[in-house]
XYZ file of C-alpha atoms in Angstrom:
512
model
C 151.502 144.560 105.017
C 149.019 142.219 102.644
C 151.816 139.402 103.335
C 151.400 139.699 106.845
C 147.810 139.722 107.097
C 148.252 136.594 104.426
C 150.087 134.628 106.640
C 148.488 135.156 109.304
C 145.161 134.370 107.939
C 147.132 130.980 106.627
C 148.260 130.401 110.433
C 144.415 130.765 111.522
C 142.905 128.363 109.165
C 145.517 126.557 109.877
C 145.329 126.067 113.833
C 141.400 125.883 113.311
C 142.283 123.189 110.771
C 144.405 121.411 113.563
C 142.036 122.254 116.808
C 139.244 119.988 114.899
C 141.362 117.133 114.000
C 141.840 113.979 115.985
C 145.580 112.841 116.070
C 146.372 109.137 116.294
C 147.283 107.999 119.847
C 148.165 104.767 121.698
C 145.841 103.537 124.148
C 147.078 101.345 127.093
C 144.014 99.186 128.067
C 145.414 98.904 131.576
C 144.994 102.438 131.530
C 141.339 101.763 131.630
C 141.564 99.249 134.310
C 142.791 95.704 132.689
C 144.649 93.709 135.055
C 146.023 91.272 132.428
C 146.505 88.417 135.091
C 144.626 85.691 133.948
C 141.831 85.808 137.027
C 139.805 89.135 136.844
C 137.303 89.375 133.693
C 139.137 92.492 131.736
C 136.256 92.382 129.284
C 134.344 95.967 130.745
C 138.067 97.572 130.805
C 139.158 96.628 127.143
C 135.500 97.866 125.764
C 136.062 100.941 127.767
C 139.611 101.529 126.096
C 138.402 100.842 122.796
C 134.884 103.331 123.330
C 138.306 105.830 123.761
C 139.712 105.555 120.884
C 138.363 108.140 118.537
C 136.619 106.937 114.878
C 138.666 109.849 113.397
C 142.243 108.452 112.336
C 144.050 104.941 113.703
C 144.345 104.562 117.413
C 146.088 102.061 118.665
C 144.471 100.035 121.692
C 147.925 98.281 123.033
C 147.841 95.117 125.291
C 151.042 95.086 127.246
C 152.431 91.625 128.038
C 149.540 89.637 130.105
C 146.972 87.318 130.086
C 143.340 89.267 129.782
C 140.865 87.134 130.550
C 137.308 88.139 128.490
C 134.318 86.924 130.303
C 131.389 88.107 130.089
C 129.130 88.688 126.268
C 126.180 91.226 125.448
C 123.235 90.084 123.652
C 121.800 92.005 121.063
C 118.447 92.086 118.802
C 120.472 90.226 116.087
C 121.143 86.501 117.141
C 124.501 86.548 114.884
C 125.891 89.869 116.789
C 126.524 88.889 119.932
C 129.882 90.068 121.099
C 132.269 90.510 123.966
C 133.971 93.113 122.831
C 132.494 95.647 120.044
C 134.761 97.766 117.980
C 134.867 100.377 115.517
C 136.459 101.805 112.585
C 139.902 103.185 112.708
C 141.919 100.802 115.418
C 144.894 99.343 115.867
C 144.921 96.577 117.892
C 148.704 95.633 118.999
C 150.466 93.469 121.932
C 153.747 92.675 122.689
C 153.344 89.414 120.851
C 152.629 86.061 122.011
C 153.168 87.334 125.819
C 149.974 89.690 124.417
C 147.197 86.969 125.250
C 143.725 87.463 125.071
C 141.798 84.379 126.369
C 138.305 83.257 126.620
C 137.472 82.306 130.322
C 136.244 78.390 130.997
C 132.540 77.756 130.515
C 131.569 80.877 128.785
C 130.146 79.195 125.501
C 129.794 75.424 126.689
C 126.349 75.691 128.054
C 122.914 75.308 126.301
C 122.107 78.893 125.818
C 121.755 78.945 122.555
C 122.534 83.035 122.913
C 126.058 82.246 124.048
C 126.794 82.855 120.286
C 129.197 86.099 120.851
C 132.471 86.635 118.944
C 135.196 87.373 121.138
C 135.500 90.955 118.709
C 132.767 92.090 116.323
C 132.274 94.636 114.597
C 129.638 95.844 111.649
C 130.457 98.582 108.964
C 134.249 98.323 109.647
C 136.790 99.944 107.698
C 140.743 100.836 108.146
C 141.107 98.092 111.514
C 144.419 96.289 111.621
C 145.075 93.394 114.273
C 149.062 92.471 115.201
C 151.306 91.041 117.635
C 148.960 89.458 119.523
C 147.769 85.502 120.939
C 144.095 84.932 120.921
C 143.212 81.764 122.838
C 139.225 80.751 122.439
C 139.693 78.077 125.012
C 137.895 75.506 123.279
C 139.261 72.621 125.657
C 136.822 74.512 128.349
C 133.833 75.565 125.895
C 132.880 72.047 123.975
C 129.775 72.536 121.875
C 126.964 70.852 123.496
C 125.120 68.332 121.247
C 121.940 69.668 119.049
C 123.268 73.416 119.840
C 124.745 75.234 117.372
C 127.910 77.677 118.444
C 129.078 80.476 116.051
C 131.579 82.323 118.485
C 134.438 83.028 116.780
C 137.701 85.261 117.778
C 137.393 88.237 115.018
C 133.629 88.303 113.324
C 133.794 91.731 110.525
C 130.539 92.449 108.963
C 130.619 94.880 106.082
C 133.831 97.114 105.809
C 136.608 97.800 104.112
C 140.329 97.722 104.340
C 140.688 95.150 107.193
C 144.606 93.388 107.764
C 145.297 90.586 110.227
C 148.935 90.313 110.486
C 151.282 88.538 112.541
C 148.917 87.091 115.461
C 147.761 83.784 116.730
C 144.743 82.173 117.128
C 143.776 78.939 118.871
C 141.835 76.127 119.755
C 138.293 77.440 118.934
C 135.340 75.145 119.698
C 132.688 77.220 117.212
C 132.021 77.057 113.464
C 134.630 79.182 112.370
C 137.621 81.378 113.766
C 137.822 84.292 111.936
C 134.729 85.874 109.447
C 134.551 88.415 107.287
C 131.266 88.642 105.822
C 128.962 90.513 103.789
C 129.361 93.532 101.633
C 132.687 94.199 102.044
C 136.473 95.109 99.784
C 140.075 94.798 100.584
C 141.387 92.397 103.345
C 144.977 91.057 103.988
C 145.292 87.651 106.639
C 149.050 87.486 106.300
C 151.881 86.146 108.502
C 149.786 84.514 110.993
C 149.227 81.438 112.758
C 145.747 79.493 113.328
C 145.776 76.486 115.685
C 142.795 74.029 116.268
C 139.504 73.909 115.863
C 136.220 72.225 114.811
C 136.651 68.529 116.493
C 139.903 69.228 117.782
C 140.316 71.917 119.871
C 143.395 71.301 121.981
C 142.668 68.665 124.288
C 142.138 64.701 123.717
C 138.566 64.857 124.405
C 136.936 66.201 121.145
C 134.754 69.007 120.456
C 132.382 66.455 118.559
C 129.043 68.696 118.671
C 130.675 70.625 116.155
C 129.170 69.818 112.482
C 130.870 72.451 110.352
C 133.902 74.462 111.072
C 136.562 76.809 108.784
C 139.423 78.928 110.082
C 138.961 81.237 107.970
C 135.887 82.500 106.250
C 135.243 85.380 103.909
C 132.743 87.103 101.437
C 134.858 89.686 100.397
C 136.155 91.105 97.579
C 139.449 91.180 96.911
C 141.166 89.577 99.960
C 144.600 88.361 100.035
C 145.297 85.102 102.353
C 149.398 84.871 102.366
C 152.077 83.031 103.815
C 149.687 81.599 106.892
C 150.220 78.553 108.873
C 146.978 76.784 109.567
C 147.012 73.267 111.108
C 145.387 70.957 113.384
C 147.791 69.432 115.476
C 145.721 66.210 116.290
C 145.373 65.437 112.861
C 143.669 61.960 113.451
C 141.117 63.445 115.675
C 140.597 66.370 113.465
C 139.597 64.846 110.617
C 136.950 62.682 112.697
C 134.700 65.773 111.564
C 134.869 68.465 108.606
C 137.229 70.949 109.308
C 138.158 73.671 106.675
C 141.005 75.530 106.319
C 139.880 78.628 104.364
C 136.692 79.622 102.818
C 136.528 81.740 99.583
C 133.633 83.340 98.572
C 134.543 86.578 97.177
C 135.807 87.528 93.646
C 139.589 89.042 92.903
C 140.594 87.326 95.697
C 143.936 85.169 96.168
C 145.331 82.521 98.475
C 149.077 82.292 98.623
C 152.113 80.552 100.147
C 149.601 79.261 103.029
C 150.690 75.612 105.120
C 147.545 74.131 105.873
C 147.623 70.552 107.784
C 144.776 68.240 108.921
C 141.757 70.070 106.895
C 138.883 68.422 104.888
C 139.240 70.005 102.620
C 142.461 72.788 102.334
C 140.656 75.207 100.295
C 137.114 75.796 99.873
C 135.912 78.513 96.612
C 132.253 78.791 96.743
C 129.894 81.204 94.275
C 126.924 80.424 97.384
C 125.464 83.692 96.570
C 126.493 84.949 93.516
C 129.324 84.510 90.288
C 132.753 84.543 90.746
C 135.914 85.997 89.013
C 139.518 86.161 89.025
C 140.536 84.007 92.055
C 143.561 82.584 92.494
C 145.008 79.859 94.633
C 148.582 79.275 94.413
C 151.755 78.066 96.248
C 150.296 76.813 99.255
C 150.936 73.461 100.893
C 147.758 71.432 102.029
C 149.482 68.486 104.178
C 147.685 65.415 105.682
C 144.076 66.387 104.080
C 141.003 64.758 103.098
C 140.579 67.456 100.064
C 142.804 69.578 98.736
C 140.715 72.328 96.989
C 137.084 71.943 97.044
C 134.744 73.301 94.874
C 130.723 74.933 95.499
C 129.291 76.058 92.096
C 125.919 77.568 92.625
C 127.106 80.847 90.271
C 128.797 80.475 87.751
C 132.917 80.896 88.101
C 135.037 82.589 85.482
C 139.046 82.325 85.509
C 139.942 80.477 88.634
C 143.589 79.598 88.516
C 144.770 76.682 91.011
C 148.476 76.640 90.435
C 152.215 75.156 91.803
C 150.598 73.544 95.002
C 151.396 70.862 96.482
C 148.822 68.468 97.941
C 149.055 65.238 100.309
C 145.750 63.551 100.569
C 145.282 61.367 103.874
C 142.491 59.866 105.223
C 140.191 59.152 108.542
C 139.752 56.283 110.599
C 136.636 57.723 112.299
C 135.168 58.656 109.177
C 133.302 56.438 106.799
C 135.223 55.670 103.418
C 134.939 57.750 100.542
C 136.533 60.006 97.529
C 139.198 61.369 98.408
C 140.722 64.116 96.110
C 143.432 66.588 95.389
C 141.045 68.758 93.449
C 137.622 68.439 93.547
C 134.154 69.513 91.951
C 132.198 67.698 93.994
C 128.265 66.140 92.605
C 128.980 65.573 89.379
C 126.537 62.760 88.016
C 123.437 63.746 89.825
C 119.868 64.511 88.000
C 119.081 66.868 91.093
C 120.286 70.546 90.333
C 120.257 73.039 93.229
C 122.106 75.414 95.189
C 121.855 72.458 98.302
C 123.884 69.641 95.575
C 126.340 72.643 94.405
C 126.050 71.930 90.891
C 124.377 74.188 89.959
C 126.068 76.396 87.228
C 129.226 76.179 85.413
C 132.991 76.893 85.569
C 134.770 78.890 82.671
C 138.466 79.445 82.111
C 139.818 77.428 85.380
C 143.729 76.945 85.312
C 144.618 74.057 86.977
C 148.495 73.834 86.569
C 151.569 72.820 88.130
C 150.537 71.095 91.479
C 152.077 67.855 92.872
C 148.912 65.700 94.278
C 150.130 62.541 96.235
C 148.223 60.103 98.879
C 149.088 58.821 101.847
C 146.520 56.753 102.387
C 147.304 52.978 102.780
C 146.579 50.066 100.606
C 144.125 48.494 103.058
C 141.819 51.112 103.550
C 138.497 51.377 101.737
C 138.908 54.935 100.392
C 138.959 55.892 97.399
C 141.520 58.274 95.977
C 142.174 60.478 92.936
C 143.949 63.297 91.711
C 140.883 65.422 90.439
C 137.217 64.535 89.989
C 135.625 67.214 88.057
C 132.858 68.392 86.342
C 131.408 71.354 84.075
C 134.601 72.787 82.925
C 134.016 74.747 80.120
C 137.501 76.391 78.036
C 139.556 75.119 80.885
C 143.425 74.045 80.907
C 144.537 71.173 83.090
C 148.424 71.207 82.583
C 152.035 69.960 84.008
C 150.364 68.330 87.316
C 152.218 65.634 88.955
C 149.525 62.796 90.442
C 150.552 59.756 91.862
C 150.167 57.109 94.310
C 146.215 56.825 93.808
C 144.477 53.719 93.782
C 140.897 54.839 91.548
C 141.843 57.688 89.075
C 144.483 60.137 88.091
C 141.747 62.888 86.189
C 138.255 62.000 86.819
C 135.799 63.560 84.452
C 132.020 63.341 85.179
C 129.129 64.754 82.695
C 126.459 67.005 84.088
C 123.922 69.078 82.721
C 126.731 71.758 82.232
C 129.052 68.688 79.864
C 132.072 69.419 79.794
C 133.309 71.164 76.706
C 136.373 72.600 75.034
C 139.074 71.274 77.463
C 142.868 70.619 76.834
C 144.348 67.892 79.510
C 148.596 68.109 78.456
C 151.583 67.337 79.740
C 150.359 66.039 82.992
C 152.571 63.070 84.911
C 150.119 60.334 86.639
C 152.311 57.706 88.323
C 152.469 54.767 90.498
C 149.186 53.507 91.262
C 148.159 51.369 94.331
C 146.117 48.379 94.555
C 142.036 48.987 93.707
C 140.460 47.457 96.816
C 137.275 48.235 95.426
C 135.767 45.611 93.061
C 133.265 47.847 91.290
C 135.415 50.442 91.225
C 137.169 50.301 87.627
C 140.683 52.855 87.853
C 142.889 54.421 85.225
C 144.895 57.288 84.932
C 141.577 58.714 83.207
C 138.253 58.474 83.972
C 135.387 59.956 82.105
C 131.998 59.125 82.113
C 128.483 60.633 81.520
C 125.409 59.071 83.037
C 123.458 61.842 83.111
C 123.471 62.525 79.136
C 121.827 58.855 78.963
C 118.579 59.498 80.685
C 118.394 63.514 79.722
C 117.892 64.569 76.241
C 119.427 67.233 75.125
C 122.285 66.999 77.550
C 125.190 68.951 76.833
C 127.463 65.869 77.090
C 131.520 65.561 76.719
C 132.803 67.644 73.524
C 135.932 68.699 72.616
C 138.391 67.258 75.479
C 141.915 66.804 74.060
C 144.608 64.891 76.173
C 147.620 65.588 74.387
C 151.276 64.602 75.589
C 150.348 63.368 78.938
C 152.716 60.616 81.004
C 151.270 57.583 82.320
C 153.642 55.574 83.972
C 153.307 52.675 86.435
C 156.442 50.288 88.424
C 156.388 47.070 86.849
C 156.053 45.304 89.959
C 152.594 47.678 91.396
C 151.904 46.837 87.599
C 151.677 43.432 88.152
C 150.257 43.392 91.112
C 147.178 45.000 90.276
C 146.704 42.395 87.036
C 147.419 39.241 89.562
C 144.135 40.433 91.959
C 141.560 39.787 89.633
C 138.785 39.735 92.069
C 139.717 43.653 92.888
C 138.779 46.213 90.421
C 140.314 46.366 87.306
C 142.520 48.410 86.211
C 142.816 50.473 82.237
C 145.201 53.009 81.243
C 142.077 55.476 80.384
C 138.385 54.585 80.810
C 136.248 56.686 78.599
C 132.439 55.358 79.475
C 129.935 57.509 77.172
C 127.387 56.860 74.968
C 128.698 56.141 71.380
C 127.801 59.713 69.944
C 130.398 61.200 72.034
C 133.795 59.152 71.624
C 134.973 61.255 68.835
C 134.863 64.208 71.085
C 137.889 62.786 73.077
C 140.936 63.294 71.655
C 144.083 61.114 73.014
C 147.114 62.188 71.088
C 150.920 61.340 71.716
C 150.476 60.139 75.292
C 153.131 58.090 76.651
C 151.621 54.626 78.438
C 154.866 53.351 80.229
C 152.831 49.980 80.385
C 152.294 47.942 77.597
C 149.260 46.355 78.491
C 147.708 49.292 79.487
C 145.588 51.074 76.774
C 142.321 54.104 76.194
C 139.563 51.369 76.786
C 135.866 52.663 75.072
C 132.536 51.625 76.640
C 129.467 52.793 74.785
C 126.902 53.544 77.561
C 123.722 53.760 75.349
């Protein structure tokens, strides 16, 4: 008898367990009026399916094959948070694929309101929200940024969360500063799978979207996010690059960047401590084609063990851009007096990898760019190993001093190749550049210490060879340029290097 009246008991907890709890459950937004024909705004029916959808466990709001056009935006107290459609924690949101397309109607964001700042989805304190199988089109052909206004709609804006994933959608032709954000306090995101299409200057149409001053596809302050095996790429490279156009934004620690394609950016990669240190981010396998940058540095914190490994990275450049420095990997403001969070050079990097990418240019002889495989600064116990540079016309490794110096780092086994003509006359090249002039007019400076290049390749054709010593009214042209006051040329350390060229040699300038 006990038994029984055990079991039952178990059986009534049980079923008043199960009465309380929400179950999972698709939700057809057509079901809550969506026509998903391209004409009628569906933007009140898809906020009305997604109000549905319990907060309790993952509901899935399901867009059947269509075209649902979003419309209309509401404007809250908080400028940033404008939205068209507002979700919440615990959805699934899941089409058919690309016949799944979500679009943003003509003329919704290309007027002067400077309200029309609303993210096609946003949502604030987000956690456990997955987006698939869907096309989002931000119709940016029919939503230019107007000139002195600033834009900020995006497709998917997260603010604060946890466990976000973005798998296996598209995005397109977006017109404001970034496509996708996930921002502020915040763990645990995957982007993986998907493709990004267009945006900044280009947005899909000849006539460019050239209003638009800044612009990533994807942005995040996150810890811990995982950006794999993405195809980003502007598909009008030329017109792309008439403006700066990102491909992905880090600004998170334990975060990692993997087996992404990423064509037409300036630059591919962007790591940034804006706000506060960094740790433990990796960048590795990806493929940055027909860029202006490769990976881009912005030290305002300092960064600790950043690895930048087995990528491969084709500089280009931009005829509606003025010349400049273009690089594979980049630190950017080295020799500057100024330090602040606005120059970026601002604190140090410790323990950064750099390893095993292939750097090349495609930029042509008769531009007046200037390329080189790394300019960098403020490394402090850092590796710079088995890279493969060539086809630069200024430097292979570029080493500026800073107040940080530059101290305890081992260049080895590196191949820097083939360099093109030095249009520039005051421009001197080499496979290695290093120079300090901020240790001349600062006392005290840290300086250049302890830099070993050990069993590096530089190798040139004969014929380039020549052709660079038979121009003498270009810039000249050394195997390694060291440019430092006298103090410091016994902290650089050349050993067994092999210069292909005989004429070539380490050439010493004191500075002081």
């Amino acid at each position: 008898m006990k038994k029984i009246l055990t079991r039952i008991l178990a059986l009534l907890l049980l079923f008043g367990l199960l009465s309380t709890q929400s179950f999972a459950r698709v939700i057809n937004v057509k079901t809550f009026g969506a026509k998903g024909d391209g004409k009628t705004d569906d933007t009140k029916s898809i906020q009305r399916a997604i109000n549905a959808a319990p907060e309790t466990s993952l509901n899935t709001i399901y867009f059947p094959k269509g075209t649902y056009l979003v419309g209309s935006y509401t404007v809250t107290k908080e400028y940033f948070e404008n939205y068209c459609l507002r979700i919440h924690p615990g959805i699934l949101f899941k089409g058919d694929g690309k016949t799944s397309v979500i679009r943003l109607s003509d003329h919704l964001f290309d007027n002067r309101d400077t309200m029309a700042n609303a993210h096609l989805f946003f949502g604030r304190k987000i956690c456990n929200v997955q987006f698939t199988d869907i096309l989002i089109d931000m119709n940016g052909m029919n939503n230019l940024v107007p000139e002195d206004i600033i834009k900020n709609n995006t497709a998917i804006y997260i603010r604060d969360g946890n466990n976000v994933a973005i798998k296996n959608i598209t995005i397109k032709n977006c017109s404001g500063r970034d496509m996708v954000i996930i921002s502020g306090n915040g763990s645990n995101a995957t982007i993986e799978e998907s493709t990004f299409l267009n945006g900044g200057n280009y947005v899909g149409s000849e006539k460019p979207n050239k209003f638009q001053t800044d612009f990533s596809f994807l942005y995040t302050e996150w810890d811990s996010v995982a950006i794999i095996n993405n195809h980003i790429e502007q598909q009008n490279v030329d017109l792309a690059l008439g403006g700066f156009t990102g491909g992905i934004e880090i600004h998170g620690s334990y975060c990692n960047a993997t087996g992404n394609i990423i064509i037409g950016c300036y630059p591919g990669i962007f790591i940034s401590s804006s706000w506060h240190a960094m740790e433990k981010t990796i960048v590795e396998n990806n493929q940055f084609l027909q860029c202006i940058k490769g990976v881009s540095f912005w030290v305002n914190y300092p960064m600790n063990n950043i690895s930048v490994q087995n990528n491969i990275i084709q500089l280009t450049y931009s005829r509606l851009l003025k010349p400049g420095i273009l690089a594979g990997i980049v630190v950017p403001n080295g020799n500057i007096n100024e330090y602040s969070f606005k120059l970026a050079n601002n604190a140090p990097l410790t323990h950064l990898l750099i390893k095993n990418n292939v750097i090349t240019s495609l930029v042509p002889d008769n531009t007046k760019d200037i390329t080189a495989g790394m300019v960098l600064h403020s490394l402090q116990k850092s590796t710079i190993e088995k890279n493969t540079i060539s086809g630069m016309n200024y430097g292979g490794l570029v080493l500026q001093g800073s107040k940080w110096g530059i101290d305890s780092l081992i260049i080895t086994s590196n191949k820097i190749s083939d360099f093109k003509t030095n249009n520039d006359p005051k421009a001197v090249g080499g496979y290695v550049i290093i120079t300090d002039t901020y240790s001349i007019t600062t006392s005290n400076a840290a300086g250049m210490r302890n830099i070993y290049l050990v069993g590096n390749s530089f190798i040139q054709d004969k014929f380039q060879a020549k052709s660079i010593y038979a121009l003498p009214e270009k810039g000249k042209f050394f195997g390694a340029f060291v440019a430092l006051p006298g103090i410091m040329h016994k902290q650089i350390h050349f050993d067994k290097n092999n210069f292909s060229n005989p004429e070539e040699k380490v050439f010493f300038l004191k500075t002081d």
